[in-house]
PDB file of C-alpha atoms and ligand atoms in Angstrom:
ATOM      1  CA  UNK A   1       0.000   0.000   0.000  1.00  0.00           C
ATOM      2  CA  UNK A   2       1.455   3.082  -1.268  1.00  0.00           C
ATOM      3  CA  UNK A   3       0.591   6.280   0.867  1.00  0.00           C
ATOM      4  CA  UNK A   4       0.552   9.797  -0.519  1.00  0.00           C
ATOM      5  CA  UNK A   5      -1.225  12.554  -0.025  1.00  0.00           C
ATOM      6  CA  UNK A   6      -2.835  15.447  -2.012  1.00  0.00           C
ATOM      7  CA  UNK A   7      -0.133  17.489   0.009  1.00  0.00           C
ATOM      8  CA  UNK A   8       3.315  15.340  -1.457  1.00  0.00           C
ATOM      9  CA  UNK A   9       1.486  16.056  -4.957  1.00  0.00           C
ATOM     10  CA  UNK A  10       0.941  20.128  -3.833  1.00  0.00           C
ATOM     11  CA  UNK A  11       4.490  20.034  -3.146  1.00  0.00           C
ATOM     12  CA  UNK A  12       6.012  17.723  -5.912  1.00  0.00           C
ATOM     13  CA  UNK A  13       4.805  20.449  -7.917  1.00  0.00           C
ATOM     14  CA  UNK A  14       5.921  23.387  -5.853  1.00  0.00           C
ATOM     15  CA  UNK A  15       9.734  21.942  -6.172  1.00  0.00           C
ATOM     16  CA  UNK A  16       9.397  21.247  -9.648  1.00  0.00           C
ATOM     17  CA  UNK A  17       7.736  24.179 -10.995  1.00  0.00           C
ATOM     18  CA  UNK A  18       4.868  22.458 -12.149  1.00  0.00           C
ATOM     19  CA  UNK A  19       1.841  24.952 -12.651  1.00  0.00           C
ATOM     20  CA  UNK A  20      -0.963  23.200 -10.854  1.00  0.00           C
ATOM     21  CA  UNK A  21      -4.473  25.081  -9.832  1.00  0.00           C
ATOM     22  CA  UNK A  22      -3.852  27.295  -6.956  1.00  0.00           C
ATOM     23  CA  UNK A  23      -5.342  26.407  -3.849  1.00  0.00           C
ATOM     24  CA  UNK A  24      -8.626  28.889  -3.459  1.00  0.00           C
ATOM     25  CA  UNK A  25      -9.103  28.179  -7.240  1.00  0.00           C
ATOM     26  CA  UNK A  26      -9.455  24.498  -7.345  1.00  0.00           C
ATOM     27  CA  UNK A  27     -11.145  24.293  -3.775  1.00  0.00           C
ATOM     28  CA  UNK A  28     -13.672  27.075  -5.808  1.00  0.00           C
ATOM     29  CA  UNK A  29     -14.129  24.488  -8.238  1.00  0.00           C
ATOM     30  CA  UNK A  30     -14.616  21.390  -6.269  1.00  0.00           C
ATOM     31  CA  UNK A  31     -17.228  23.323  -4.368  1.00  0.00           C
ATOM     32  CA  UNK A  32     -18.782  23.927  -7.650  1.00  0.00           C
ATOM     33  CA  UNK A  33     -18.307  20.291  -9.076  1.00  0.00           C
ATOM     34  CA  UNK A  34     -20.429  19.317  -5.604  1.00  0.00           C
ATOM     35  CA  UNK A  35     -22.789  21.997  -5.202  1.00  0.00           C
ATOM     36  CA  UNK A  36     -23.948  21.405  -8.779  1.00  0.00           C
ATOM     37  CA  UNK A  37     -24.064  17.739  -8.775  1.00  0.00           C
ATOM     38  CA  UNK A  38     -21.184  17.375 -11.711  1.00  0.00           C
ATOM     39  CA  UNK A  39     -20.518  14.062 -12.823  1.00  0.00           C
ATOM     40  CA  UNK A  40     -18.454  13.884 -16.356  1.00  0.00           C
ATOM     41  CA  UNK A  41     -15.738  15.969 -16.211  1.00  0.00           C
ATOM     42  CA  UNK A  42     -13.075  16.620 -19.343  1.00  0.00           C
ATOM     43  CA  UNK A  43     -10.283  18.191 -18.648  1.00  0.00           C
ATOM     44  CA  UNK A  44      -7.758  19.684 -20.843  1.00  0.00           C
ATOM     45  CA  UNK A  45      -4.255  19.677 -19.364  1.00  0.00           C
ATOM     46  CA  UNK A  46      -3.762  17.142 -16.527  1.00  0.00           C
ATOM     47  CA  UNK A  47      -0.230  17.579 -15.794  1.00  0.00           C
ATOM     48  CA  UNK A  48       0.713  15.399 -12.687  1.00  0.00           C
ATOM     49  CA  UNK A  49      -2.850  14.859 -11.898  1.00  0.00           C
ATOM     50  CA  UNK A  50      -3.266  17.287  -9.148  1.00  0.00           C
ATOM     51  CA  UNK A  51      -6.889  18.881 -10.344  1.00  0.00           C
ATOM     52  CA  UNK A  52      -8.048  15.557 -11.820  1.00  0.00           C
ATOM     53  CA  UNK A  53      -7.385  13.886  -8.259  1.00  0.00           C
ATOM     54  CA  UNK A  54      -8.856  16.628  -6.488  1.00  0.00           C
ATOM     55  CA  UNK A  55     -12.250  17.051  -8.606  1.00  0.00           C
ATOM     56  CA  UNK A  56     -13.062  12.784  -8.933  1.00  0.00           C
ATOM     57  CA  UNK A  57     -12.198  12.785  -4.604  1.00  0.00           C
ATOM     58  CA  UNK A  58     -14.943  15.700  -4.378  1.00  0.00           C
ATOM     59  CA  UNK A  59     -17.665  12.893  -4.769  1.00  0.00           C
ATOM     60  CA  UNK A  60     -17.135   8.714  -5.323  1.00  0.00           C
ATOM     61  CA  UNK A  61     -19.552   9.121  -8.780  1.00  0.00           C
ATOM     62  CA  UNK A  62     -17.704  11.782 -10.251  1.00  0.00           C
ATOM     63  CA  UNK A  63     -15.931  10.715 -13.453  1.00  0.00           C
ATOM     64  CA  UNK A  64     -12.479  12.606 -15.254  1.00  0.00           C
ATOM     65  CA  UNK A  65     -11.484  12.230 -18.752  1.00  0.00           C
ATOM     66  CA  UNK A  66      -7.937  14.006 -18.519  1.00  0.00           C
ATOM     67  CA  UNK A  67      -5.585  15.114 -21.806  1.00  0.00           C
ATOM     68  CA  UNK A  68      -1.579  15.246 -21.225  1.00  0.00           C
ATOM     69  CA  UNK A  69       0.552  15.862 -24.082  1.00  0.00           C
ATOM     70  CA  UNK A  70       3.576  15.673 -21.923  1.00  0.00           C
ATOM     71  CA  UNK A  71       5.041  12.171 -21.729  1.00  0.00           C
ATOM     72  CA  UNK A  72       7.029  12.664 -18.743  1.00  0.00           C
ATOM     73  CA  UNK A  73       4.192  14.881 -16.622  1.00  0.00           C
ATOM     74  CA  UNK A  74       1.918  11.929 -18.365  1.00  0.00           C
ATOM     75  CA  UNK A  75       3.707   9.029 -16.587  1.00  0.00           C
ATOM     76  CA  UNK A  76       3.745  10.828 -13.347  1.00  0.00           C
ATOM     77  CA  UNK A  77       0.129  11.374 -13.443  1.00  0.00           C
ATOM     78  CA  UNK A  78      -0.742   7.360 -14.020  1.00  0.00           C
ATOM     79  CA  UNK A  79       1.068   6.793 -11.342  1.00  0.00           C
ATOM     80  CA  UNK A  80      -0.274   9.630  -8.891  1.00  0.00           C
ATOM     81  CA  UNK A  81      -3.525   8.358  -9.918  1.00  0.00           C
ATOM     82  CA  UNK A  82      -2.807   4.748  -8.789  1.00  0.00           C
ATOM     83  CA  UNK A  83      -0.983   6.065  -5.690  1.00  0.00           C
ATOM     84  CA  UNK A  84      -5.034   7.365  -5.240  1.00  0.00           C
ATOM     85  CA  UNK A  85      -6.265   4.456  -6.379  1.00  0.00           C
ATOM     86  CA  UNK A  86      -8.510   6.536  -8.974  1.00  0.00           C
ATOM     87  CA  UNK A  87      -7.629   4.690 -12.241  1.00  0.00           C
ATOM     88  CA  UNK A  88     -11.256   3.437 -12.542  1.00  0.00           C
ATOM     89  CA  UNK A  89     -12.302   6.934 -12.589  1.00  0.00           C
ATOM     90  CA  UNK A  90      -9.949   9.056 -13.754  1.00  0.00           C
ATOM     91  CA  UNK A  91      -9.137   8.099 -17.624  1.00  0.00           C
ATOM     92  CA  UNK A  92      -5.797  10.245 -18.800  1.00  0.00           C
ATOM     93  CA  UNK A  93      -4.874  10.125 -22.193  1.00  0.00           C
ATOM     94  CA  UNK A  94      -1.465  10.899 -23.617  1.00  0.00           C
ATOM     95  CA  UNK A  95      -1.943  13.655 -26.556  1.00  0.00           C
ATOM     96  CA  UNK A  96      -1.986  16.888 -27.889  1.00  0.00           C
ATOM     97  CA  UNK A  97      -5.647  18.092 -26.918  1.00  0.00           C
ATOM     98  CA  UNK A  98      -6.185  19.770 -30.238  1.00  0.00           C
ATOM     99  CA  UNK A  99      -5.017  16.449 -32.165  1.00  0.00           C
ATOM    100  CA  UNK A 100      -6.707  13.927 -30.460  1.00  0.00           C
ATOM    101  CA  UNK A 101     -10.639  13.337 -31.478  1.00  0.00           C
ATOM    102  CA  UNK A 102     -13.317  13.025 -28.449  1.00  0.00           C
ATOM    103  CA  UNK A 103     -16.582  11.216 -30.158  1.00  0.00           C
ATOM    104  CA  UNK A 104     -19.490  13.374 -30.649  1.00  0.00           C
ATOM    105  CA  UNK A 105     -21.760  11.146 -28.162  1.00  0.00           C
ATOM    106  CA  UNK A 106     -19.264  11.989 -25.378  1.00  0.00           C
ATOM    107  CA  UNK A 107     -20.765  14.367 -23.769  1.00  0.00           C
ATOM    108  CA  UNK A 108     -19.717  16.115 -19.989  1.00  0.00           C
ATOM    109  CA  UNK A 109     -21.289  18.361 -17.444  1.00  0.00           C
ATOM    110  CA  UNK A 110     -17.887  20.176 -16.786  1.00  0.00           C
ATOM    111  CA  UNK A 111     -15.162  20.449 -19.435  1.00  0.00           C
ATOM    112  CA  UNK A 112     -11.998  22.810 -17.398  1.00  0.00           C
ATOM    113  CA  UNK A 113      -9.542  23.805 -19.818  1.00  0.00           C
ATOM    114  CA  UNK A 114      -6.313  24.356 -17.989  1.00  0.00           C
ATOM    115  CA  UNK A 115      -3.239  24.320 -20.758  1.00  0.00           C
ATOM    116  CA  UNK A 116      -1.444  25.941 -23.389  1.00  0.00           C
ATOM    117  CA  UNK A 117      -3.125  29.764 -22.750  1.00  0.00           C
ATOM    118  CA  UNK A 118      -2.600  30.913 -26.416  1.00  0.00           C
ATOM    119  CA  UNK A 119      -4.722  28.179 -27.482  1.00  0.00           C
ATOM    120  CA  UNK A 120      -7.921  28.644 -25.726  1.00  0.00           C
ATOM    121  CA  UNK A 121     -10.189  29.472 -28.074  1.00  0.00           C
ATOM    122  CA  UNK A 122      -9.118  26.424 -30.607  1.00  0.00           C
ATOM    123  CA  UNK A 123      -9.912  24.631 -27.031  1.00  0.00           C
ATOM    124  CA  UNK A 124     -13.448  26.191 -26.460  1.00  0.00           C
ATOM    125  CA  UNK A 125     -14.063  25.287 -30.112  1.00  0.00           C
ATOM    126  CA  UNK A 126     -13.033  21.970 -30.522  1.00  0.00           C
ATOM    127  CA  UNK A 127     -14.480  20.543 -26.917  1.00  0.00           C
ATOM    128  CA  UNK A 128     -17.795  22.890 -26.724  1.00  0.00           C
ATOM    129  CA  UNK A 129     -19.645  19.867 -29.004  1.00  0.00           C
ATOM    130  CA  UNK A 130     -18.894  17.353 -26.359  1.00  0.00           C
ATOM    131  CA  UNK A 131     -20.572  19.597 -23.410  1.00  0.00           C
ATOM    132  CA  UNK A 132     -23.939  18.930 -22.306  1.00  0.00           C
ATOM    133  CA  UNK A 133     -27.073  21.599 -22.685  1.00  0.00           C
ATOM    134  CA  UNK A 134     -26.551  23.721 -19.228  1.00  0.00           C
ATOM    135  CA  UNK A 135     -23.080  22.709 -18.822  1.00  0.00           C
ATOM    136  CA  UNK A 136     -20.210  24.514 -18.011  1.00  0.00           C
ATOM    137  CA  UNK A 137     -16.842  25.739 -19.678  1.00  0.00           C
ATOM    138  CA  UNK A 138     -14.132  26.348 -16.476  1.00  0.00           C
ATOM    139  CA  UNK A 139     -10.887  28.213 -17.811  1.00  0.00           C
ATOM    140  CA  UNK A 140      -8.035  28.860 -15.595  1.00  0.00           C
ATOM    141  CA  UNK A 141      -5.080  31.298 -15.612  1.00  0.00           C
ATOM    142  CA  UNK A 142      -6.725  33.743 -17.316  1.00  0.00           C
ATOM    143  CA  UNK A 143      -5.170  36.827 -15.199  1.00  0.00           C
ATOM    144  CA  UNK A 144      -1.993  35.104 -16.095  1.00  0.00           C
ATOM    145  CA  UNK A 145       0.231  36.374 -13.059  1.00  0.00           C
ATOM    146  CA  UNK A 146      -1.525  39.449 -12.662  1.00  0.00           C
ATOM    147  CA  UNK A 147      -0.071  40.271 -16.263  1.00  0.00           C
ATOM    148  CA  UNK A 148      -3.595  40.795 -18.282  1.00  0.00           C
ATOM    149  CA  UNK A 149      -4.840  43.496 -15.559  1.00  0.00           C
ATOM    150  CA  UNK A 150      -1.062  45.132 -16.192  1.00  0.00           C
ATOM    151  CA  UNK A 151       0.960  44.746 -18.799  1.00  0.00           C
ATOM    152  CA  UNK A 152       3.817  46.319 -17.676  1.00  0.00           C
ATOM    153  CA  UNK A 153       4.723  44.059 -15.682  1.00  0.00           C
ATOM    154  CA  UNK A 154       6.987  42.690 -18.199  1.00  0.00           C
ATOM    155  CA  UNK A 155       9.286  43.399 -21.633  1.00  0.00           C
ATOM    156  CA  UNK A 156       9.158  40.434 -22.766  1.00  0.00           C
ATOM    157  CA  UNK A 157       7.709  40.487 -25.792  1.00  0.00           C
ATOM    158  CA  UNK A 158       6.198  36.258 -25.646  1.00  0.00           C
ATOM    159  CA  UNK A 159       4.888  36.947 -22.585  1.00  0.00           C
ATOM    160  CA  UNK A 160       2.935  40.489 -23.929  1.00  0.00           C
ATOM    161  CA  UNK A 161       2.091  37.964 -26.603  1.00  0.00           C
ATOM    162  CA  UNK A 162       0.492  35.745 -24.574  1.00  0.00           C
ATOM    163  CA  UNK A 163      -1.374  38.282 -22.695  1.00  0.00           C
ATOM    164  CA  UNK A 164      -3.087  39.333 -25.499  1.00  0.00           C
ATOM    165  CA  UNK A 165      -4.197  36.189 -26.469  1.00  0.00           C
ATOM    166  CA  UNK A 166      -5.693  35.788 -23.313  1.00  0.00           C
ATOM    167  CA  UNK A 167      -7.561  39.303 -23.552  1.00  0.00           C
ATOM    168  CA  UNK A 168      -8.673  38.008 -26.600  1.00  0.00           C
ATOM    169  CA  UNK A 169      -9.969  35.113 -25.275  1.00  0.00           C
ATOM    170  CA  UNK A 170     -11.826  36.764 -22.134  1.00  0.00           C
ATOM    171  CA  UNK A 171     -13.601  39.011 -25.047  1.00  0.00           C
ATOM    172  CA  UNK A 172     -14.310  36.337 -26.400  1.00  0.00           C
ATOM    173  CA  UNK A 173     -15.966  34.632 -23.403  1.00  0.00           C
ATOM    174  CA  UNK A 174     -18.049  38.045 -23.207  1.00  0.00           C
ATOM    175  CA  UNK A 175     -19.510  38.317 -26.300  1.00  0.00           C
ATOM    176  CA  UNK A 176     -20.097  34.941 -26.942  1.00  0.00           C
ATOM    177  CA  UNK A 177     -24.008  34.439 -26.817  1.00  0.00           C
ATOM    178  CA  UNK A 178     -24.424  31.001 -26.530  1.00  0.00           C
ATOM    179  CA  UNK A 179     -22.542  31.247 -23.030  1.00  0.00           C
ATOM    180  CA  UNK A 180     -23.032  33.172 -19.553  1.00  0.00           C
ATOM    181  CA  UNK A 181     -19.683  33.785 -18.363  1.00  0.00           C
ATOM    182  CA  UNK A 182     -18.686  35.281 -15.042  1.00  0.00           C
ATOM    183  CA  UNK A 183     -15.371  36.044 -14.376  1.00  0.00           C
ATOM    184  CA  UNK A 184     -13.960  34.901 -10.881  1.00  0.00           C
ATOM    185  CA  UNK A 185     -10.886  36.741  -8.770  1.00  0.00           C
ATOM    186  CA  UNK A 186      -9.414  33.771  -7.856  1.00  0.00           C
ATOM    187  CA  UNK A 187      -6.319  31.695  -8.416  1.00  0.00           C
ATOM    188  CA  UNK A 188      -5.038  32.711 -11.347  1.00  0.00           C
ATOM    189  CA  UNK A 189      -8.378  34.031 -12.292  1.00  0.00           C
ATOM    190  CA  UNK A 190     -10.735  31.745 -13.100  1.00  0.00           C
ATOM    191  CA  UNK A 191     -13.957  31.876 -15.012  1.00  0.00           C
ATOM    192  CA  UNK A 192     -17.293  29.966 -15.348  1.00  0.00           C
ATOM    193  CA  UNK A 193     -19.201  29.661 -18.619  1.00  0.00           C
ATOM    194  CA  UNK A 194     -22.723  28.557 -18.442  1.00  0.00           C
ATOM    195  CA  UNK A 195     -24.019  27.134 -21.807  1.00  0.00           C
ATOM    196  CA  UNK A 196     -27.707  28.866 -22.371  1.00  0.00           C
ATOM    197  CA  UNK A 197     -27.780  27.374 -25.644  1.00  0.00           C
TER     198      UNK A 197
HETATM  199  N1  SAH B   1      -4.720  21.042 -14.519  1.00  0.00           N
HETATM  200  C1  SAH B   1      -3.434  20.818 -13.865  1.00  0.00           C
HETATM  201  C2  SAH B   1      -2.362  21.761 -14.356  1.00  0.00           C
HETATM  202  C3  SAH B   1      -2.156  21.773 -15.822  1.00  0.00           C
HETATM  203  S1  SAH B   1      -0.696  22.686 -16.297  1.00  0.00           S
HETATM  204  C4  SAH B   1      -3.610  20.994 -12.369  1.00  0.00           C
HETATM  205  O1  SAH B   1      -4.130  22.039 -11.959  1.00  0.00           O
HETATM  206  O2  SAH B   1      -3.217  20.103 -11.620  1.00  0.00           O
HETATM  207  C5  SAH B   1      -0.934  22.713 -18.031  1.00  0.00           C
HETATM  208  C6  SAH B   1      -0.612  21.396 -18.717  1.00  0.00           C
HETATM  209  O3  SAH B   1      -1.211  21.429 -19.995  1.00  0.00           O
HETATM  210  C7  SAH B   1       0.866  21.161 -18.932  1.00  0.00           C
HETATM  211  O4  SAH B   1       1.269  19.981 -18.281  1.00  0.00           O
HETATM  212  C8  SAH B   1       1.015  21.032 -20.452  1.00  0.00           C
HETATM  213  O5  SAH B   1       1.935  20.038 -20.864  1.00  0.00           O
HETATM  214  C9  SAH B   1      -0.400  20.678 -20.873  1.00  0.00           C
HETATM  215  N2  SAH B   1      -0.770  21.083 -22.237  1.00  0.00           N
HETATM  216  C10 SAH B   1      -0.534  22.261 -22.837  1.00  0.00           C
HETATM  217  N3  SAH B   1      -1.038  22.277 -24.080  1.00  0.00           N
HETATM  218  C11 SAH B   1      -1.624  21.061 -24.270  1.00  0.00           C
HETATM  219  C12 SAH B   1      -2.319  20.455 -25.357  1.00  0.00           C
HETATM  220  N4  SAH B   1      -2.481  21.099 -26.515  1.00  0.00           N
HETATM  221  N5  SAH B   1      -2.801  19.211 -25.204  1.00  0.00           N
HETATM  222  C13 SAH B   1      -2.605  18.533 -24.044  1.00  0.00           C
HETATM  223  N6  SAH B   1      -1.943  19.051 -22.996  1.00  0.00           N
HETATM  224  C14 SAH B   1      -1.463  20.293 -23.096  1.00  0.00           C
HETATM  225 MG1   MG B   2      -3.800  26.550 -14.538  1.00  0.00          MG
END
């Protein structure tokens, strides 16, 4: 019997600079996940398994399809998930997000997207198909550092890159009119799209 606990994994990541959720934002979202009865959860960028683990512990009938493209962060995240003994509920797959093909008849409650920031909208795109009528799009990161409220926080010119993509997407998020979004001050800034149609 292997023991770990959601703490080794908090700092696992810590020492190796591995960006998982913040701790307000993903206890935000588990409370969400229960208060709303979520079941099916996608998620796009598992690295070690950290949020996966946390959202299918919130309740023992809630179900994660994860997406790694990372080998390494991959194999570290099978085995955190066995170390939880979550393997029957937690399903990680080992691809790039926007390559691999998720069946139309898959459908989820909850579908987080949590990876490469200059790709979100190709995310929302690809993935809103598989999300059920009143379900919910979760994106995290999207203050980025405190960069997208102030810019000048940095010269470099990838990172001002990346901040406007995320400024695009959050406009995005706003005027799209299939979706109620509401913007959260948490974590790394966090926001909640409700699917109205
Ligand atoms: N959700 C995790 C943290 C994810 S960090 C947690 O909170 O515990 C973002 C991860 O997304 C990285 O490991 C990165 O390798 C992965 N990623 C980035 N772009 C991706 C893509 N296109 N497809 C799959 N994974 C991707
Ligand atoms: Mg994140």
């Amino acid at each position: 019997m292997v023991h770990i606990r959601i703490e080794d994994l908090e700092s696992y990541a810590f020492n190796n600079n591995i960006p998982i959720m913040q701790k307000d934002g993903i206890e935000f979202l588990c409370k969400y996940i229960k208060e709303n009865n979520i079941k099916n959860i996608l998620e796009i960028g598992s690295a070690i398994g950290y949020s996966a683990i946390k959202m299918a512990l919130v309740d023992s009938d809630v179900k994660v399809t994860t997406i790694e493209r990372d080998k390494e962060r991959y194999d570290i995240a099978v085995n955190n998930i066995k170390k939880f003994n979550l393997q029957d509920r937690i399903n990680i797959i080992n691809e790039d997000a926007l390559i691999l093909n998720i069946g139309i008849n898959d459908k989820y409650d909850l579908i987080f997207i949590d990876a490469a920031k200059s790709q979100y909208i190709k995310f929302f795109e690809k993935f809103e198909k598989n999300l059920k009528d009143g379900g919910v799009i979760v994106s995290d990161n999207l203050s980025f550092h405190g960069l997208v409220e102030d810019e000048s926080k940095t010269n470099n010119r990838n990172t001002k890159q990346l901040v406007r993509k995320i400024r695009k997407y959050i406009d995005y998020l706003k005027d799209n009119p299939n979706y109620k979004t509401t913007f959260y001050e948490l974590g790394d800034g966090v926001a909640i799209s409700i699917k109205i149609k």
